[in-house]
PDB file of C-alpha atoms in Angstrom:
ATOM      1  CA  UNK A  49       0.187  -2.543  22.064  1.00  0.00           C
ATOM      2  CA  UNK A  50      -1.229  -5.413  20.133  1.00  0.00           C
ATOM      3  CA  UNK A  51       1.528  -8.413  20.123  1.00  0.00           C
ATOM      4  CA  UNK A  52       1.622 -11.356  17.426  1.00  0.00           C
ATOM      5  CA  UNK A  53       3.318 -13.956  19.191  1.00  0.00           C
ATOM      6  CA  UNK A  54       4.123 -17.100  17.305  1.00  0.00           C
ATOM      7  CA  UNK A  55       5.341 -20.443  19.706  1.00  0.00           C
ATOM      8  CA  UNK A  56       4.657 -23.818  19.523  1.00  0.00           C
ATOM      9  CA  UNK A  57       4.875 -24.089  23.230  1.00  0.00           C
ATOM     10  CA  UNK A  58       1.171 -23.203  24.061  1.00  0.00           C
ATOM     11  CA  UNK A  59       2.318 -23.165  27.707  1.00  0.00           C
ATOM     12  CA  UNK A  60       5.081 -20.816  27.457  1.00  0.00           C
ATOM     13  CA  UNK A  61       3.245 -18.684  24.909  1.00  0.00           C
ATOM     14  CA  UNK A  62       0.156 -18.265  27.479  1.00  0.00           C
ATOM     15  CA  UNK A  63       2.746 -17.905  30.275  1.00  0.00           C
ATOM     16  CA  UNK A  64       4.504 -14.816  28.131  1.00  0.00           C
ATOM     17  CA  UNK A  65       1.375 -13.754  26.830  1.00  0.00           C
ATOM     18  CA  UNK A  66      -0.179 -13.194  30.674  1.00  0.00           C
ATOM     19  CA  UNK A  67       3.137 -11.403  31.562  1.00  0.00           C
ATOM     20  CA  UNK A  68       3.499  -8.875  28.722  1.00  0.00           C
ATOM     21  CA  UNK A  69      -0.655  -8.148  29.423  1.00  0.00           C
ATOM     22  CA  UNK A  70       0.355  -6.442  32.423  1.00  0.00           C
ATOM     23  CA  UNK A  71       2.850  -4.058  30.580  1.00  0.00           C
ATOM     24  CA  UNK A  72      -0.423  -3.120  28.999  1.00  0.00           C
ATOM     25  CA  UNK A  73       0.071  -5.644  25.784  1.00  0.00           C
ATOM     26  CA  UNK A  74      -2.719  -6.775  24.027  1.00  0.00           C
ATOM     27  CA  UNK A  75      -1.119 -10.521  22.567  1.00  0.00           C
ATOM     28  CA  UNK A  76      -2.361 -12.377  19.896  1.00  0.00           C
ATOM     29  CA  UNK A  77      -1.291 -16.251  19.600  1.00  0.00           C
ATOM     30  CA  UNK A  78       0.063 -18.832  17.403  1.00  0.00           C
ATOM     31  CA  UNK A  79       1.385 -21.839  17.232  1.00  0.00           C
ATOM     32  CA  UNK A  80       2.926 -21.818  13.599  1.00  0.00           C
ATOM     33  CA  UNK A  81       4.580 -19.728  11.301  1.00  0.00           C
ATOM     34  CA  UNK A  82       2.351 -20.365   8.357  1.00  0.00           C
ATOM     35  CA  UNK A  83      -0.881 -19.326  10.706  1.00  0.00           C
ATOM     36  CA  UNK A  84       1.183 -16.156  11.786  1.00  0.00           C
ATOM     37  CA  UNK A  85       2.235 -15.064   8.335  1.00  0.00           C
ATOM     38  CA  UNK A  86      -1.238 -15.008   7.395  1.00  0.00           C
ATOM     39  CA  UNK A  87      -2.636 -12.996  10.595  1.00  0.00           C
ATOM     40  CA  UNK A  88       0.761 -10.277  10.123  1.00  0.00           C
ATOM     41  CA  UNK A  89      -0.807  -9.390   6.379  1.00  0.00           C
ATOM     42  CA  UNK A  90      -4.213  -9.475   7.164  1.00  0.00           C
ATOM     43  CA  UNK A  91      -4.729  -8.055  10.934  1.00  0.00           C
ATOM     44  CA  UNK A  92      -2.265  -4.609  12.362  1.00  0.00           C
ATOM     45  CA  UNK A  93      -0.030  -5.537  14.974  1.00  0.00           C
ATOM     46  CA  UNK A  94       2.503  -2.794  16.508  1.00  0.00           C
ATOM     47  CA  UNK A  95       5.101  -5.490  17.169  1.00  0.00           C
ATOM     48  CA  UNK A  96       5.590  -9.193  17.190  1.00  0.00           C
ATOM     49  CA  UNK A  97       7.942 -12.218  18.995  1.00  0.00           C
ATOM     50  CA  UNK A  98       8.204 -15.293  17.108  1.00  0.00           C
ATOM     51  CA  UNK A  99       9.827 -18.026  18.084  1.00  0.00           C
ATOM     52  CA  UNK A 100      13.247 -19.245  16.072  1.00  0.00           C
ATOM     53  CA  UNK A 101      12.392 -23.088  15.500  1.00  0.00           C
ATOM     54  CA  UNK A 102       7.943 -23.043  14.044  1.00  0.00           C
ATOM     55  CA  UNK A 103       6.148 -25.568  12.299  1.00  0.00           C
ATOM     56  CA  UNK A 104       5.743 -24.650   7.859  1.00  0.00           C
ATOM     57  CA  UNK A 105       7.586 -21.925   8.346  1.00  0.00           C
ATOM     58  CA  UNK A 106      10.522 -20.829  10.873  1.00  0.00           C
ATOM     59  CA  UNK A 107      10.744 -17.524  12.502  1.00  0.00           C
ATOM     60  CA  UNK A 108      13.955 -16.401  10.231  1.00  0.00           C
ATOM     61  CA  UNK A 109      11.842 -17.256   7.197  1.00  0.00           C
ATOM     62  CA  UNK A 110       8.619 -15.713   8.367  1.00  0.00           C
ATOM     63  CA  UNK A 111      10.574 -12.592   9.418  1.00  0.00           C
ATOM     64  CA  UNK A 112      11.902 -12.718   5.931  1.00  0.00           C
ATOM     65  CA  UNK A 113       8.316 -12.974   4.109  1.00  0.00           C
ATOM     66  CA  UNK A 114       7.306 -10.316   6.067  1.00  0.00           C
ATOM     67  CA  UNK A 115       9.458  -7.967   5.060  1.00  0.00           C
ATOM     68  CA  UNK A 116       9.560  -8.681   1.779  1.00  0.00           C
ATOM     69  CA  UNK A 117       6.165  -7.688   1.701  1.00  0.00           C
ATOM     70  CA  UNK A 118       6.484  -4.190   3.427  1.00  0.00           C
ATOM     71  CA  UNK A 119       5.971  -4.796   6.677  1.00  0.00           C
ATOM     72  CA  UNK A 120       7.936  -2.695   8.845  1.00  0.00           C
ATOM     73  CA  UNK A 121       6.639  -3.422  12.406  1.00  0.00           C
ATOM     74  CA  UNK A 122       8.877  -4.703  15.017  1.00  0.00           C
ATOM     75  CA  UNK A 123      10.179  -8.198  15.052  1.00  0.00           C
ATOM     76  CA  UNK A 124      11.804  -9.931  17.899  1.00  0.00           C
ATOM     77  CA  UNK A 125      13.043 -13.317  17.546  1.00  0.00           C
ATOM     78  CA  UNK A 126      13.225 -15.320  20.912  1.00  0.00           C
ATOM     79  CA  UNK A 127      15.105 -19.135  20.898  1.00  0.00           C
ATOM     80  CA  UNK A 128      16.908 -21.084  23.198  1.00  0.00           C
ATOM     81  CA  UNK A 129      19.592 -21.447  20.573  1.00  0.00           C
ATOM     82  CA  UNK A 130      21.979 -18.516  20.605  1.00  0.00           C
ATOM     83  CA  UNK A 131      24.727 -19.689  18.359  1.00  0.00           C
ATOM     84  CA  UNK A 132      25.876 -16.908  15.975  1.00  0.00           C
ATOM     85  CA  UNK A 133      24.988 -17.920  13.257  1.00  0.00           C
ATOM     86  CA  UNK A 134      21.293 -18.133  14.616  1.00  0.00           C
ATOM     87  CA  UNK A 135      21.277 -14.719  15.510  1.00  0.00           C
ATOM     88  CA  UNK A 136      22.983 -13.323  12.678  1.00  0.00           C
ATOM     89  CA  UNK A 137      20.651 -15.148   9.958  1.00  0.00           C
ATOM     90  CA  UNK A 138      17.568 -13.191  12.085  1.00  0.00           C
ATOM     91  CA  UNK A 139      19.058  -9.743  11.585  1.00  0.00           C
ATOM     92  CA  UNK A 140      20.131 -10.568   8.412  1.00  0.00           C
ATOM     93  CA  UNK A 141      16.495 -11.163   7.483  1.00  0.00           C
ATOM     94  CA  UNK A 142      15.231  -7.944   8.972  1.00  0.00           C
ATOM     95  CA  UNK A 143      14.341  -8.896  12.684  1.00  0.00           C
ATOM     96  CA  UNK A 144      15.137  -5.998  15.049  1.00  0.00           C
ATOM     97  CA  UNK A 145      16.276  -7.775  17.845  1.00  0.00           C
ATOM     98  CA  UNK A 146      17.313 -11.697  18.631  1.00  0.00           C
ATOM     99  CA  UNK A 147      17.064 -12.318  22.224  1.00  0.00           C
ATOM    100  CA  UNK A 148      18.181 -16.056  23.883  1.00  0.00           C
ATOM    101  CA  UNK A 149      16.077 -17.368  26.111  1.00  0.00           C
ATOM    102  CA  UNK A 150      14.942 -17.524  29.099  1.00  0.00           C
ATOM    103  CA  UNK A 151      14.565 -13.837  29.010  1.00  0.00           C
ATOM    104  CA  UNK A 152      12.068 -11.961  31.414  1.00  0.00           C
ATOM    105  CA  UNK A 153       9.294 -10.253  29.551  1.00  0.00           C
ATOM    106  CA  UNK A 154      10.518  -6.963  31.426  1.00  0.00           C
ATOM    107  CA  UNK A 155      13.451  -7.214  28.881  1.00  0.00           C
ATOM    108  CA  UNK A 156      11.287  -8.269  26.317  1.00  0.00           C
ATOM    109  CA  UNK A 157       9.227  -5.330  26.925  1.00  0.00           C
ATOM    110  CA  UNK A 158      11.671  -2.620  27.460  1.00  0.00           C
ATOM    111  CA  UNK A 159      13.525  -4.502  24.490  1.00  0.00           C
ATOM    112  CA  UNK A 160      10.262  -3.239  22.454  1.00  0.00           C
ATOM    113  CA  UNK A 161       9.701   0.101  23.924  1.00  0.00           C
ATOM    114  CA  UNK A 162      13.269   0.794  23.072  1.00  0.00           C
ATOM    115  CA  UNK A 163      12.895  -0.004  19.242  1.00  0.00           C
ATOM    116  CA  UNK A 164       9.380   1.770  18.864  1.00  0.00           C
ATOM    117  CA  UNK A 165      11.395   4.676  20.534  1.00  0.00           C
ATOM    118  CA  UNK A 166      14.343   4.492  17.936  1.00  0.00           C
ATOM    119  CA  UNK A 167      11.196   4.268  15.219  1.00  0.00           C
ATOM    120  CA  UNK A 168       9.747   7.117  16.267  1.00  0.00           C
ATOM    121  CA  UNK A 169      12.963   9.528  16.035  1.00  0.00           C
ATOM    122  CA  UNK A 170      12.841   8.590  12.291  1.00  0.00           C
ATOM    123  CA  UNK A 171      10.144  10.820  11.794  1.00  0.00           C
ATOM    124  CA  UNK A 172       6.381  10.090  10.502  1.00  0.00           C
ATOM    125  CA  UNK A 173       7.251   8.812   7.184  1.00  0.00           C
ATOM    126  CA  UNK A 174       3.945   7.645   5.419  1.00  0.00           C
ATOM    127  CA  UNK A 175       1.678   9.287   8.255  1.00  0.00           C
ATOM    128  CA  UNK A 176      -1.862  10.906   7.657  1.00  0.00           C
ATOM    129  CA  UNK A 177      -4.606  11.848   9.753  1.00  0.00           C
ATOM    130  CA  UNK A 178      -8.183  13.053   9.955  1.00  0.00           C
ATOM    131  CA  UNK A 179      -9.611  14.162  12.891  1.00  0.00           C
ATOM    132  CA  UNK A 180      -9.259  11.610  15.953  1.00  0.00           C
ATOM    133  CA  UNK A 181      -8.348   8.809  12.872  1.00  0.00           C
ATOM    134  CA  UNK A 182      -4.701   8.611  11.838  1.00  0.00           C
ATOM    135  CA  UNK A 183      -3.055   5.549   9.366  1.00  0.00           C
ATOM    136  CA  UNK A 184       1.166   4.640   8.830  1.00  0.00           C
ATOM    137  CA  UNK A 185       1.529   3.166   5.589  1.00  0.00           C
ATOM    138  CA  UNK A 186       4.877   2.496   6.327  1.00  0.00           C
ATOM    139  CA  UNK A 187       4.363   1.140   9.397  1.00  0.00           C
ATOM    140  CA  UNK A 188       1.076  -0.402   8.409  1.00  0.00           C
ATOM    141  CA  UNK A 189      -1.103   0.733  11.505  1.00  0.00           C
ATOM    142  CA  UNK A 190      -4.196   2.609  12.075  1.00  0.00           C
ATOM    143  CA  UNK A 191      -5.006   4.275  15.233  1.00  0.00           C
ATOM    144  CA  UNK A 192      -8.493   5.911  16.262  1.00  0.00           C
ATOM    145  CA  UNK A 193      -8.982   8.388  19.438  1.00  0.00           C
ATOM    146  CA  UNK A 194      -5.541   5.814  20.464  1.00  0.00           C
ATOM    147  CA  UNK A 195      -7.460   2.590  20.338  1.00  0.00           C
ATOM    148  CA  UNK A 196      -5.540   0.554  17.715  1.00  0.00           C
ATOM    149  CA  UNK A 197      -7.439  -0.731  15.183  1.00  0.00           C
ATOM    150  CA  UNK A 198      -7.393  -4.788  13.756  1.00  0.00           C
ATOM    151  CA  UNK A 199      -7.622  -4.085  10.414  1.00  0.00           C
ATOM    152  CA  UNK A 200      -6.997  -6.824   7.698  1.00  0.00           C
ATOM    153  CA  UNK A 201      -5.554  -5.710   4.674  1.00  0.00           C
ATOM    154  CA  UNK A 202      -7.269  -4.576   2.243  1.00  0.00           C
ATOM    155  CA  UNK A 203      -9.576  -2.627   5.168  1.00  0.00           C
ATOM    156  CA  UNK A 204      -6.540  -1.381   5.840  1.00  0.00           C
ATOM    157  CA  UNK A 205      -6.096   0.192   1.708  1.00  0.00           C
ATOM    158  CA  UNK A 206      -9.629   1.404   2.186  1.00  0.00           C
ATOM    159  CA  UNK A 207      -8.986   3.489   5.357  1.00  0.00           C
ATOM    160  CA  UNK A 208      -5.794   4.765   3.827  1.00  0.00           C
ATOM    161  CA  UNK A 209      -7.702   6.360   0.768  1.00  0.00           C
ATOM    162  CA  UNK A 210     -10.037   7.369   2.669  1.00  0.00           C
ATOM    163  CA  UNK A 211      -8.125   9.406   4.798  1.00  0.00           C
ATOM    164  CA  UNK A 212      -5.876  10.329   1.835  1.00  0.00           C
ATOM    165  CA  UNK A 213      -9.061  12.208   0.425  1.00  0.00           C
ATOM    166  CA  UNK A 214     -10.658  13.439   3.233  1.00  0.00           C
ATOM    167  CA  UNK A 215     -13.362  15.288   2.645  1.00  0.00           C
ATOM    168  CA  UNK A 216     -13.754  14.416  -0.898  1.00  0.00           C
ATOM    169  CA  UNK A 217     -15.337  11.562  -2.124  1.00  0.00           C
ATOM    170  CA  UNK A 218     -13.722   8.716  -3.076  1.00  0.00           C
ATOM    171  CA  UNK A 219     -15.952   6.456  -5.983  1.00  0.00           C
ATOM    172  CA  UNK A 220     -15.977   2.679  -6.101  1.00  0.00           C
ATOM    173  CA  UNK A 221     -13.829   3.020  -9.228  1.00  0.00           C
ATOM    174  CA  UNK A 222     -10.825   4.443  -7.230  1.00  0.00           C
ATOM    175  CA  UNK A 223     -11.103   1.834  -4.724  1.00  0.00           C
ATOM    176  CA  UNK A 224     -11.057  -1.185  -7.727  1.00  0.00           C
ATOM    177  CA  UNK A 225      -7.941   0.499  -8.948  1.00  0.00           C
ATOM    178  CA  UNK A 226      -6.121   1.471  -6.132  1.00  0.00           C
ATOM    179  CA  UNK A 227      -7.065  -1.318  -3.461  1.00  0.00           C
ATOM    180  CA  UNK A 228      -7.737  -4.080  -5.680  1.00  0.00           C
ATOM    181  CA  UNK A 229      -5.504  -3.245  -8.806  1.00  0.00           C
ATOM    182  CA  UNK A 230      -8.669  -3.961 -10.965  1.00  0.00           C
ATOM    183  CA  UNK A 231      -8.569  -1.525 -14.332  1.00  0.00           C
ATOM    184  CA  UNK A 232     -12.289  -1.561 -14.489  1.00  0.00           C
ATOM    185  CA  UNK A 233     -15.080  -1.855 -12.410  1.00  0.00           C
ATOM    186  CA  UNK A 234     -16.582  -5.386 -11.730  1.00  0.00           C
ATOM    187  CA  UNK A 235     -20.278  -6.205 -11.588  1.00  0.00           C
ATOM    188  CA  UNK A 236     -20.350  -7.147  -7.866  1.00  0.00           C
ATOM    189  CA  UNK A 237     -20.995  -5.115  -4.473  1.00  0.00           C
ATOM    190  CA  UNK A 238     -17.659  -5.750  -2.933  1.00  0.00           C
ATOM    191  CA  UNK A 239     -16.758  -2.353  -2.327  1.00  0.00           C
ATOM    192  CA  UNK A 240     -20.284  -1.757  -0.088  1.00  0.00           C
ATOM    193  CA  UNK A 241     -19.724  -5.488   1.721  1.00  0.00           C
ATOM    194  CA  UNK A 242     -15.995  -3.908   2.770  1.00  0.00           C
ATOM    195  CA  UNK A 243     -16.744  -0.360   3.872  1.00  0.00           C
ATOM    196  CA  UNK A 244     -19.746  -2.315   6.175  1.00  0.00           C
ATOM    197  CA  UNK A 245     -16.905  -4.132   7.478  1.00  0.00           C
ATOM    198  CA  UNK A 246     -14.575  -1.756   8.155  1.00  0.00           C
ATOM    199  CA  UNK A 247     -17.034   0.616   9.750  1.00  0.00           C
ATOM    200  CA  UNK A 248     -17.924  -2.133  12.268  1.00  0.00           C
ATOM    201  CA  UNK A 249     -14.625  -2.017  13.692  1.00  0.00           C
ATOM    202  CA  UNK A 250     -13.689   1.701  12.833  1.00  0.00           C
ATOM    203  CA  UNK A 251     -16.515   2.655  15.071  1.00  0.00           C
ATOM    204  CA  UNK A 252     -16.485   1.707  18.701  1.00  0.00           C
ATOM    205  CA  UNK A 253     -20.045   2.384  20.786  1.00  0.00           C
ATOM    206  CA  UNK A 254     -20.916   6.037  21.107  1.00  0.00           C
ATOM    207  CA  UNK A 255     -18.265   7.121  18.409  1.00  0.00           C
ATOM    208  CA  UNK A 256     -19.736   8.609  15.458  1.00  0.00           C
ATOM    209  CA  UNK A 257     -19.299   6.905  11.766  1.00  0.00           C
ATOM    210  CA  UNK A 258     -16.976   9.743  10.140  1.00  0.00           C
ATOM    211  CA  UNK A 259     -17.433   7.883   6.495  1.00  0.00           C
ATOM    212  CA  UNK A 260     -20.320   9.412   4.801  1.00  0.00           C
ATOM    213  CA  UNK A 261     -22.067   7.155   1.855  1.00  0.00           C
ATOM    214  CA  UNK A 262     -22.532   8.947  -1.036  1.00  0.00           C
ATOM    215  CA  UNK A 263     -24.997   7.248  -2.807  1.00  0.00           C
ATOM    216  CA  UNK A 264     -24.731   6.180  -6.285  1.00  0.00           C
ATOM    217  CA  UNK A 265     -20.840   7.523  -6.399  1.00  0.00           C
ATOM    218  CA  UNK A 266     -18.954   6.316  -3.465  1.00  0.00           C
ATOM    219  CA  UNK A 267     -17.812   7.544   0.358  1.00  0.00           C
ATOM    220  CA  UNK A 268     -15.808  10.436   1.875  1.00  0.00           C
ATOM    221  CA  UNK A 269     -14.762  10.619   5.226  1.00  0.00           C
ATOM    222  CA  UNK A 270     -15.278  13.806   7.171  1.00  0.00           C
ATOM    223  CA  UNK A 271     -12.677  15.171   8.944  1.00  0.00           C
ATOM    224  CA  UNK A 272     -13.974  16.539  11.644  1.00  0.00           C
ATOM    225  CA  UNK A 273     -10.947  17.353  13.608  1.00  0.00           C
TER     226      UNK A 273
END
């Protein structure tokens, strides 16, 4: 699972880091909250740990922003304080677990594993698929053939319409209005320059390109599945 961790201590960061990649963790570091705020909207994590006490902006705060914004991945808070009040200002602010440290990352990982598993007995709210592709709104992830995918943002829209449609086309106009929010269509090849991006990491080597260019009107993907 990819893992946003946000510490100031690049040691212990690096240390954790090594120790969750052999629970078969893919982490991602930081060293402030205002640098990890921006990677959580733009990039798709399936969990992250940040740190209580970060430079610009503090875990509780970040955790905050976050879900204000829709985010709905997991969100553990690690400190060495574990006064009440700490911990109950982190749930309050939508983190799903506060743990004091030192903890071993075998808690931290079964700690995880337990609130994916709670997660997934909701149900797949906001789900679609096509073929070996599938996207969670909700949860704001995109998975293909089980190979998460890094997707910023607004790659991330794309994809969802995309899949939303499949097999019918979806025109540059749709995109403007329903990734961008624009009422009409600009003058510019911005839709083109983002599908070329988000092809290059949609398709790993030897995997076929499911999104098929329609030329003149726009792009559907082909559900081959």
């Amino acid at each position: 699972m990819r893992l946003l961790i946000a510490d100031d201590d690049a040691r212990a960061a690096r240390q954790l880091a090594s120790a969750l990649e052999a629970f078969g963790h893919e982490p991602v570091l930081t060293g402030d909250g205002r640098t990890a705020l921006a990677l959580a909207t733009r990039e798709t994590f399936g969990a992250a740990l940040f740190e209580l006490v970060l430079p610009y902006v503090g875990g509780v705060e970040l955790t905050q922003a976050l879900r204000e914004q829709g985010l709905d991945m997991p969100i553990i808070i690690l400190s060495v304080h574990g006064e009440l009040a700490d911990r109950l200002a982190g749930l309050a602010a939508g983190a799903d677990d506060y743990l004091v440290k030192p903890v071993a990352p075998v808690e931290i990982d079964a700690r995880l594993q337990a609130i994916l598993r709670r997660a997934a007995r909701i149900g797949d709210r906001g789900v679609m698929r096509a073929g070996d592709i599938e996207v969670n709104e909700v949860k704001y992830r995109a998975v293909r053939a089980g190979r998460a995918l890094a997707l910023p943002k607004l790659e991330f829209q794309m994809l969802c319409e995309l899949v939303r449609n499949k097999n019918a086309i979806v025109t540059r106009d749709m995109f403007y209005r329903k990734v961008w929010r624009y009422e009409a269509e600009p003058a510019t090849n911005v839709v083109e320059s983002y599908i070329r991006r988000l092809r290059a990491r949609l398709n790993a080597a030897g995997e076929h390109d499911p999104i098929e260019t329609i030329r003149g009107v726009g792009y559907m993907l082909i559900d081959q599945g």
